[in-house]
mmCIF file of C-alpha atoms in Angstrom:
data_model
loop_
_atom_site.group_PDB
_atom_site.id
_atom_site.type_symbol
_atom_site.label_atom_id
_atom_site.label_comp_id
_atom_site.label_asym_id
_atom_site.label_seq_id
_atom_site.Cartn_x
_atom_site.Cartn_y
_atom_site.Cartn_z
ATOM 1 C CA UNK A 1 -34.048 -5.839 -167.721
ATOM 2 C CA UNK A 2 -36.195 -4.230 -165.289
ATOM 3 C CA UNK A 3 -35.272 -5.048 -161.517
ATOM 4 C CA UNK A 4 -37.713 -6.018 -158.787
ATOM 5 C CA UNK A 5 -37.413 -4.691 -155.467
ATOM 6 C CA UNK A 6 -38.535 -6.777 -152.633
ATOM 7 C CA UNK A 7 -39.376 -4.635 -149.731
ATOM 8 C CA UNK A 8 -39.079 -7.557 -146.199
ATOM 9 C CA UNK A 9 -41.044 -5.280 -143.778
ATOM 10 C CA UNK A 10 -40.071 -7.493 -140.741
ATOM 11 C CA UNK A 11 -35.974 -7.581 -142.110
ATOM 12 C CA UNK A 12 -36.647 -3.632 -141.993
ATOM 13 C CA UNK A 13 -38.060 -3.367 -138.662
ATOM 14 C CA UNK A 14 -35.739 -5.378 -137.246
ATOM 15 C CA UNK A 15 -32.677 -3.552 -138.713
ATOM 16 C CA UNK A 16 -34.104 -0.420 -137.536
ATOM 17 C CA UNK A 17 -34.728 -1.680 -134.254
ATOM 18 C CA UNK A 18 -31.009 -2.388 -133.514
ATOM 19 C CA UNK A 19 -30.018 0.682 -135.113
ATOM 20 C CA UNK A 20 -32.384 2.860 -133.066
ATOM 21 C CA UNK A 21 -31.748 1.243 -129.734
ATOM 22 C CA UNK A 22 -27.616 1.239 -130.502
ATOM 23 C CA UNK A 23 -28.185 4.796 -130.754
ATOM 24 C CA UNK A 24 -30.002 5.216 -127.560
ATOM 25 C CA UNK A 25 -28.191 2.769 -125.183
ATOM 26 C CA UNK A 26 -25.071 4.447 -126.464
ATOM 27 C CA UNK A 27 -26.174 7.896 -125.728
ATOM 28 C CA UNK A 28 -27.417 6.804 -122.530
ATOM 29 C CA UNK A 29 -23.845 5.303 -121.935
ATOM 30 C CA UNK A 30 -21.665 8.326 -123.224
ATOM 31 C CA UNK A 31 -23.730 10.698 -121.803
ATOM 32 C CA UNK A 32 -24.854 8.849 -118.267
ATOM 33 C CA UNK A 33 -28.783 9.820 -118.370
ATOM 34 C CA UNK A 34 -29.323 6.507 -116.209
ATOM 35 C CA UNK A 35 -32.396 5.229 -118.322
ATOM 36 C CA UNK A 36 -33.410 1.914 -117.867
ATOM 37 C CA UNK A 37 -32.770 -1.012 -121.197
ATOM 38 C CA UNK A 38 -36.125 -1.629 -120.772
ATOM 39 C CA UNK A 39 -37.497 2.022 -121.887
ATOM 40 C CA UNK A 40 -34.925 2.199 -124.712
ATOM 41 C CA UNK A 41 -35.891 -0.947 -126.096
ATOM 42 C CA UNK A 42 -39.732 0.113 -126.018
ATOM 43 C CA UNK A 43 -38.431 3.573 -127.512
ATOM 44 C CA UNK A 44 -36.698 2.398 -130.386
ATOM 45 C CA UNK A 45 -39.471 -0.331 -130.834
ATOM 46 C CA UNK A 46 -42.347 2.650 -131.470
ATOM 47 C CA UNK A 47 -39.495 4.227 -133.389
ATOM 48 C CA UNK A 48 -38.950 1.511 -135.950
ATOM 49 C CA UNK A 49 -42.498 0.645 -136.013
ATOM 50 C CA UNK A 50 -43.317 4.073 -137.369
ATOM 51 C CA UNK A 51 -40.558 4.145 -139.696
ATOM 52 C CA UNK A 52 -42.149 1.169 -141.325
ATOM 53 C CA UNK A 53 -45.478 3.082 -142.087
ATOM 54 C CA UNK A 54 -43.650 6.246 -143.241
ATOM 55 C CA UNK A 55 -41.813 4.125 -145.313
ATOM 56 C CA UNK A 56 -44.634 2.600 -147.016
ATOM 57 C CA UNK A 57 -46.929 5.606 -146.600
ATOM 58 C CA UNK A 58 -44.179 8.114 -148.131
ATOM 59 C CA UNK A 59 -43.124 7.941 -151.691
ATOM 60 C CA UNK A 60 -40.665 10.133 -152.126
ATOM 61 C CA UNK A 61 -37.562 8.766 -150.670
ATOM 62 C CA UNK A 62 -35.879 12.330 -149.799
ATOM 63 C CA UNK A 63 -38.417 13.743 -148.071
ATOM 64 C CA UNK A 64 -38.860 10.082 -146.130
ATOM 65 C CA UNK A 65 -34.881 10.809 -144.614
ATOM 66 C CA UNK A 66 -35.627 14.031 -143.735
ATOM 67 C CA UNK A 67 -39.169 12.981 -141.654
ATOM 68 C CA UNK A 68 -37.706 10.051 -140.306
ATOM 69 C CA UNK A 69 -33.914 11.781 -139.364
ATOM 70 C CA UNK A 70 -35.271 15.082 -137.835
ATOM 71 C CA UNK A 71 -38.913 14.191 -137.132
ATOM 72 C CA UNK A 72 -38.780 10.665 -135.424
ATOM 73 C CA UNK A 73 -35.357 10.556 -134.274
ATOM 74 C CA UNK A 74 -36.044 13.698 -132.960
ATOM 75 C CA UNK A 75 -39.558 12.550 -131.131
ATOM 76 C CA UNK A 76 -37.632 9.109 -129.955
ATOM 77 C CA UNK A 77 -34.612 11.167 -128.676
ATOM 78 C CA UNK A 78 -37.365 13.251 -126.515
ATOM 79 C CA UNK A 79 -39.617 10.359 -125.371
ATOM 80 C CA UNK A 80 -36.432 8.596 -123.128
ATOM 81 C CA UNK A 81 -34.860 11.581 -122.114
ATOM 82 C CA UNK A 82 -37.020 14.383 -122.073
ATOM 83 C CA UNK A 83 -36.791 17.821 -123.299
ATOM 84 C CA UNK A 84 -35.508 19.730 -120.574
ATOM 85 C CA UNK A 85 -33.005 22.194 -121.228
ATOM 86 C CA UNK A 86 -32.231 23.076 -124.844
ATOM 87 C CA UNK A 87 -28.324 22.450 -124.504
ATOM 88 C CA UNK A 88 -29.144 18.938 -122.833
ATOM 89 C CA UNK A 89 -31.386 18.087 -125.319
ATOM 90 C CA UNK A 90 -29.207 19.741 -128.077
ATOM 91 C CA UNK A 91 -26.686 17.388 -127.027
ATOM 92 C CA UNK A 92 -28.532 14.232 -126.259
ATOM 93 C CA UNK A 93 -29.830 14.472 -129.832
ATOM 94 C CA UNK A 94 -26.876 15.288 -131.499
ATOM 95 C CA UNK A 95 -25.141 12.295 -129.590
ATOM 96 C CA UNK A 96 -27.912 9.892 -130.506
ATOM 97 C CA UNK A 97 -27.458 11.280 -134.557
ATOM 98 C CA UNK A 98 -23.615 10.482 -134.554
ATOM 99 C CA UNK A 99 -24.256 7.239 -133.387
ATOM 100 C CA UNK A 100 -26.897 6.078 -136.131
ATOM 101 C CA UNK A 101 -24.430 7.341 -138.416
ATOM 102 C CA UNK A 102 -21.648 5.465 -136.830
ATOM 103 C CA UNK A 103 -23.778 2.547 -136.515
ATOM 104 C CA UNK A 104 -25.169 2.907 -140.191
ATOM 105 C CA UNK A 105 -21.516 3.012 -141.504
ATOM 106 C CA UNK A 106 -19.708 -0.031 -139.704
ATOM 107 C CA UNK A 107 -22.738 -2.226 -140.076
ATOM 108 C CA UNK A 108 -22.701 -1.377 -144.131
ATOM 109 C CA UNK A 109 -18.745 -1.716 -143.959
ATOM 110 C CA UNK A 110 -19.082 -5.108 -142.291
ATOM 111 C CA UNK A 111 -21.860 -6.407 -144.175
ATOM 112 C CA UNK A 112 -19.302 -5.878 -147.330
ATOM 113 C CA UNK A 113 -17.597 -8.374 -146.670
ATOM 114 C CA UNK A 114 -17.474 -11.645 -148.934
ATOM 115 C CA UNK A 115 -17.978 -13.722 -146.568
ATOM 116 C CA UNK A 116 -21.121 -12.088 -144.550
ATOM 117 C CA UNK A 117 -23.321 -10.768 -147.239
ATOM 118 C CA UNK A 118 -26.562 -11.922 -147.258
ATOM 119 C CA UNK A 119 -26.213 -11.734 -143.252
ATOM 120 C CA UNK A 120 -27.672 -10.106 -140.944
ATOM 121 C CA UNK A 121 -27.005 -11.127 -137.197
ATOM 122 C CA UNK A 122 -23.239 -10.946 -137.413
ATOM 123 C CA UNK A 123 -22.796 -7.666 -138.748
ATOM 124 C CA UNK A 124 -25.196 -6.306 -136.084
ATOM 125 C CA UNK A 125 -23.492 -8.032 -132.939
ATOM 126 C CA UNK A 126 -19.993 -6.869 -134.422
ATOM 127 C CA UNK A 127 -21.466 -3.593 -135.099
ATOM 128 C CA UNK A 128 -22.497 -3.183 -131.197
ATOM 129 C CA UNK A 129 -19.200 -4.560 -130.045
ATOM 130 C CA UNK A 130 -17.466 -2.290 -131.658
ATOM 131 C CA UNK A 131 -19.653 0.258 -130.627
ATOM 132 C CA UNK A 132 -18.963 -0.222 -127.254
ATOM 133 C CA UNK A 133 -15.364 -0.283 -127.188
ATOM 134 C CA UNK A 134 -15.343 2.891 -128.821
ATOM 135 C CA UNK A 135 -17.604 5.004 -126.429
ATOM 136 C CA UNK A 136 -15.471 2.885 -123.697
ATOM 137 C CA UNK A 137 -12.337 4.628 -124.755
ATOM 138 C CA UNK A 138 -13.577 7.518 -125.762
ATOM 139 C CA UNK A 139 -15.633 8.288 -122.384
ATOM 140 C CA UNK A 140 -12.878 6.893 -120.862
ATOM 141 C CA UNK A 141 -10.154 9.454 -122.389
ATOM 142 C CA UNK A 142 -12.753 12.109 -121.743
ATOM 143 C CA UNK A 143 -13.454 11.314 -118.022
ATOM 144 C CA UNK A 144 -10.111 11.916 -117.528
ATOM 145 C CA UNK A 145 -8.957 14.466 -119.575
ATOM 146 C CA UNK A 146 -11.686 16.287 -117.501
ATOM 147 C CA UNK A 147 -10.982 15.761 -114.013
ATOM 148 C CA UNK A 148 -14.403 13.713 -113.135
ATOM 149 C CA UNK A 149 -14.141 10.284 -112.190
ATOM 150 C CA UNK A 150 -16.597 7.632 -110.749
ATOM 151 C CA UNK A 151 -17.110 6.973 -107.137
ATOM 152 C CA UNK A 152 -18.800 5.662 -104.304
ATOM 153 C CA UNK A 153 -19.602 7.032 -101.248
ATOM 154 C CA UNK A 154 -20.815 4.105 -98.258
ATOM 155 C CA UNK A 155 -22.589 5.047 -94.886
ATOM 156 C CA UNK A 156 -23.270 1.473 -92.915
ATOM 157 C CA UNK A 157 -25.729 -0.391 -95.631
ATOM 158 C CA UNK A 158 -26.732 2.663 -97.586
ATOM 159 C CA UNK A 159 -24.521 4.168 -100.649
ATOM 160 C CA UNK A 160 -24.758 6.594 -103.502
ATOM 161 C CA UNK A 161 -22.708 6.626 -107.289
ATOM 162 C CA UNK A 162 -22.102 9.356 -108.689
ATOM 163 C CA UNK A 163 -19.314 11.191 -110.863
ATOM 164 C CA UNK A 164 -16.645 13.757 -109.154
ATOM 165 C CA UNK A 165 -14.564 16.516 -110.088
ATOM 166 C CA UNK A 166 -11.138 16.409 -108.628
ATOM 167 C CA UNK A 167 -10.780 20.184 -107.857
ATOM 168 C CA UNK A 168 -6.880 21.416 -107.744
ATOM 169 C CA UNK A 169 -8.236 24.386 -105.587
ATOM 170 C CA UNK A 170 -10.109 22.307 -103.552
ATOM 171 C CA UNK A 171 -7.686 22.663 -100.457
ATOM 172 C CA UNK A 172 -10.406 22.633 -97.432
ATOM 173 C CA UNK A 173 -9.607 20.214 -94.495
ATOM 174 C CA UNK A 174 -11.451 19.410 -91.558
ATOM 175 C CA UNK A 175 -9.258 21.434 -88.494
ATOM 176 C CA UNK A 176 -11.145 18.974 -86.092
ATOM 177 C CA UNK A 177 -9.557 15.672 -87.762
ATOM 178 C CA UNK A 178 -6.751 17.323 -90.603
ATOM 179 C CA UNK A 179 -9.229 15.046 -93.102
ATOM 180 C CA UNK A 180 -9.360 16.954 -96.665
ATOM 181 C CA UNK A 181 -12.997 17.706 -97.222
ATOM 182 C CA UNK A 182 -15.011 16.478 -100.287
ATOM 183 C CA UNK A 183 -17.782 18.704 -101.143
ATOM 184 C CA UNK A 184 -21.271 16.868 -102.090
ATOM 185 C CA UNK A 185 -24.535 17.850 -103.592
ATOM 186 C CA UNK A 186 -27.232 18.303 -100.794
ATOM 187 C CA UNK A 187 -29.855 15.658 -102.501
ATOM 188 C CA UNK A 188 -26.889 13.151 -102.434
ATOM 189 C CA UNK A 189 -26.021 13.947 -98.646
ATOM 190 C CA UNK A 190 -29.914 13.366 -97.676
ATOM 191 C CA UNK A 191 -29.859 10.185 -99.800
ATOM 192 C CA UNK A 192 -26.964 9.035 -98.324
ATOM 193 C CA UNK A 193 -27.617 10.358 -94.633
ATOM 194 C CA UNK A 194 -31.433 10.791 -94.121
ATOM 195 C CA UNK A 195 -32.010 12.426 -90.868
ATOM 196 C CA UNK A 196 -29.281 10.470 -88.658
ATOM 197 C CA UNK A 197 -26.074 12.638 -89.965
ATOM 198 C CA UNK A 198 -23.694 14.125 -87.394
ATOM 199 C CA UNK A 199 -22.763 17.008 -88.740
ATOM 200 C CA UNK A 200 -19.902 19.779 -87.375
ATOM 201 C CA UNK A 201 -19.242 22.944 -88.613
ATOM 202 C CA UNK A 202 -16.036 23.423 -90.467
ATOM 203 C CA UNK A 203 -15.421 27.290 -91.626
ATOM 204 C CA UNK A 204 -14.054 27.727 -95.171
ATOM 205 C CA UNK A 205 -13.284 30.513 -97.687
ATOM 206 C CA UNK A 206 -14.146 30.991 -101.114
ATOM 207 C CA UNK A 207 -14.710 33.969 -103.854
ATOM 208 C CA UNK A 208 -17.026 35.992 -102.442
ATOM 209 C CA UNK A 209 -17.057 34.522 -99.173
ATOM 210 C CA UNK A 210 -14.362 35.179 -96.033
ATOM 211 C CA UNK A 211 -16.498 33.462 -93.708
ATOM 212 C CA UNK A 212 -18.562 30.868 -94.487
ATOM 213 C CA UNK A 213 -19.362 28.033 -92.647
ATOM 214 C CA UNK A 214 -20.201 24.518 -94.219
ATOM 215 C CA UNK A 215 -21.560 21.005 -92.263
ATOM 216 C CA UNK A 216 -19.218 18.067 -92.220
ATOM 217 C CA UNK A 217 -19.799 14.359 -91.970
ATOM 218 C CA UNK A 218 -17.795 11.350 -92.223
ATOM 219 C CA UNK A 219 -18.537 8.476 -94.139
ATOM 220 C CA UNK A 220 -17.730 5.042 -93.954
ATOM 221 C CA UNK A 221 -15.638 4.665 -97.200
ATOM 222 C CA UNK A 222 -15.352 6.775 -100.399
ATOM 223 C CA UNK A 223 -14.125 4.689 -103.579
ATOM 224 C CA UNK A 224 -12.460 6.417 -105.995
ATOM 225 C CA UNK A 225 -12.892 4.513 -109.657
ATOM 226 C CA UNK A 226 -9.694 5.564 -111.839
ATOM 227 C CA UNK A 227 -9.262 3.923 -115.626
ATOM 228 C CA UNK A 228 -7.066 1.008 -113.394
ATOM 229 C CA UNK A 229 -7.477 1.245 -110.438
ATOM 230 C CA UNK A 230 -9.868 2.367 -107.106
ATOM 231 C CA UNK A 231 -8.714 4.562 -104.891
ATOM 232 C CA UNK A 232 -10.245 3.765 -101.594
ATOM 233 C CA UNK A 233 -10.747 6.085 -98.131
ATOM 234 C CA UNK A 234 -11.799 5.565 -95.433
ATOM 235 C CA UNK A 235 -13.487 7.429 -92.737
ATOM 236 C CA UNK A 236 -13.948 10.372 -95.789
ATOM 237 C CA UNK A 237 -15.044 13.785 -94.882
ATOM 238 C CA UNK A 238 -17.396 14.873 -96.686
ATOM 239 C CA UNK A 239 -19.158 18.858 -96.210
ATOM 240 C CA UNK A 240 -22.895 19.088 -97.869
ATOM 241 C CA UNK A 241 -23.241 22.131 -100.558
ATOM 242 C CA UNK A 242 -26.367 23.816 -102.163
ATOM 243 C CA UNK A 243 -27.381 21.712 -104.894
ATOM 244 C CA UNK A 244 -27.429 25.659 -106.633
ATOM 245 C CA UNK A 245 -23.345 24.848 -106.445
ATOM 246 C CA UNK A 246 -23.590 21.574 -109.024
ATOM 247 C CA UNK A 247 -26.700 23.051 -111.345
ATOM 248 C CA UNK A 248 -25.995 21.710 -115.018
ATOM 249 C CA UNK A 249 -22.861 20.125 -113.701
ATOM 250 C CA UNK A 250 -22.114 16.316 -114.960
ATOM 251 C CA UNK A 251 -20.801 15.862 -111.370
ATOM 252 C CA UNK A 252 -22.150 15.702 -107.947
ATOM 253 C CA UNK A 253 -18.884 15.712 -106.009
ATOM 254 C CA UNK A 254 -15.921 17.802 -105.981
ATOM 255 C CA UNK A 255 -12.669 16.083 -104.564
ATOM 256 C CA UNK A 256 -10.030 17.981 -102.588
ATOM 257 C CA UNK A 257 -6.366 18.206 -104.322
ATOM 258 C CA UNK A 258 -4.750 16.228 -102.151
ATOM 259 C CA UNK A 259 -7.231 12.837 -102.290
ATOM 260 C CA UNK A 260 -5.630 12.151 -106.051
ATOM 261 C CA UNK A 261 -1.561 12.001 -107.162
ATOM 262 C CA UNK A 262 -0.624 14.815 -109.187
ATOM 263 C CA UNK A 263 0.414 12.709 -111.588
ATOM 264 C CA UNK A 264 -3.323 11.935 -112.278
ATOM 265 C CA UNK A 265 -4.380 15.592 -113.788
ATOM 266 C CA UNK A 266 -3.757 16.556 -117.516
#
C-alpha cells in the first residue's frame, strides 16, 4: 500500500519557529551578545518562513539540509549578531548549530513517548526547559572555572553590568586609601561617570611598564554575583584602562586578588 504524506505547512513553520529561536535565545544566553527577544523572535520568524518555501520549492531532500543548515542558519545567525570578527562569528554560529541539534534531539526523544505523540506543545515547552537548565549549568561551571563573574558597579542613580575577571596578579591598591584597585574598561568608566568623576592618580607597575600612572575613582558599591552568593563593596576603587587593554575580551573588569577568597579560584 502506497503511503500519503501530508505536508501541514503552518505545523512546519511553527516547529521551525521554536527551533530557530531556541537556538538563538540560547546562543544569545551562553554567549551574552545582549540582543533583544524581540529581534530573535523576528529572526527566526524570516528564518522559518523561508524554510517553508525551500521546502516546497526544493525537491531533493539532501540538498534542502544542506541550503537550509549552512545557507539560512548561516544568514539568520548573521542577521542578529552580525558578522564581525571571523572567530566571533565562527563561534556564534557554531553555538547556534549545537543547539538546533540539541534542540532537534530532546524534542524527537520527548515526542517518543507513549503518552505525548501526536503532541506538539509539550514536547516544545519541555524541550526549552531543559534547554535552559543546561546552558544554566553549563555557563555556570564555565564562568567559574574561568575566573569571570557578574557584577555591578553603582555611582548615586547611575550603574553598569558587566562580567569580570578576578586577576590573581592583580595586586594594585590605592596608597591614598589601602583600597585594592579594580581595573575597568574606559567606555564603562564614561558610562558610569560622565564628566563629574574625581579622579587621583595612583602609580602602578606592569610588564613593560616601571612607571605608569593610572586614574582612580571610587564608586558607590561594586556587587560581586558568585553561583550563591553576592559579594558586596562598598566605597570600591576602581582605576579606568584603555579599552585597547579588554579588546576581544568577554570581560570588562579585572578584580584585584584580594576582593575574592582563595578558595573561590580553580
Amino acid at each position: 500500500m502506497r503511503s500519503i504524506y501530508v505536508f501541514y505547512a503552518d505545523v512546519f513553520l511553527l516547529q521551525n519557529l521554536i527551533m530557530d529561536f531556541l537556538a538563538l535565545w540560547g546562543t544569545n544566553y551562553y554567549l551574552r551578545r545582549k540582543k533583544s527577544m524581540g529581534r530573535l523572535l523576528l529572526a527566526a520568524f524570516f528564518s522559518s518562513a523561508a524554510g517553508v518555501v525551500l521546502f516546497l520549492w526544493i525537491k531533493n531532500w539532501p540538498l534542502y539540509c544542506l541550503t537550509t543548515h549552512f545557507l539560512l542558519n548561516t544568514a539568520m545567525v548573521a542577521a542578529v549578531f552580525g558578522v564581525g570578527s571571523f572567530r566571533c562569528f565562527l563561534e556564534n554560529w557554531w553555538t547556534a548549530y549545537l543547539i538546533v541539534l540539541l534542540t532537534g534531539g530532546m524534542m524527537q526523544w520527548v515526542r517518543d513517548w507513549s503518552i505525548l505523540r501526536g503532541t506538539f506543545v509539550v514536547p516544545a515547552l519541555l524541550t526549552a526547559g531543559g534547554l535552559f537548565f543546561l546552558l544554566r549549568y553549563i555557563k555556570g561551571r564555565k564562568i567559574r572555572g574561568n575566573h569571570i563573574y557578574a557584577v555591578k558597579l553603582v555611582q548615586g542613580e547611575r550603574y553598569v553590568e558587566m562580567m569580570a575577571y578576578w586577576d590573581s596578579g592583580n595586586q594594585l591598591r590605592d596608597p591614598y586609601n589601602g583600597k585594592y584597585v579594580n581595573i575597568l574598561d574606559k567606555k564603562y568608566a564614561r558610562e558610569l561617570f560622565g564628566e563629574e568623576a574625581l579622579y587621583r592618580y595612583v602609580p602602578y607597575c606592569s610588564l613593560g611598564q616601571t612607571n605608569g600612572m593610572i586614574k582612580v575613582a571610587t564608586v558607590d558599591e561594586l556587587m560581586i554575583f558568585d553561583e550563591h552568593k553576592v559579594v558586596h563593596v562598598e566605597h570600591a576603587a576602581v582605576g579606568v584602562a584603555a579599552e585597547e587593554l579588554f579588546l576581544d575580551r568577554e570581560y570588562g573588569m579585572i578584580l584585584p586578588a584580594a576582593l575574592l577568597p582563595a578558595e573561590n579560584s580553580f
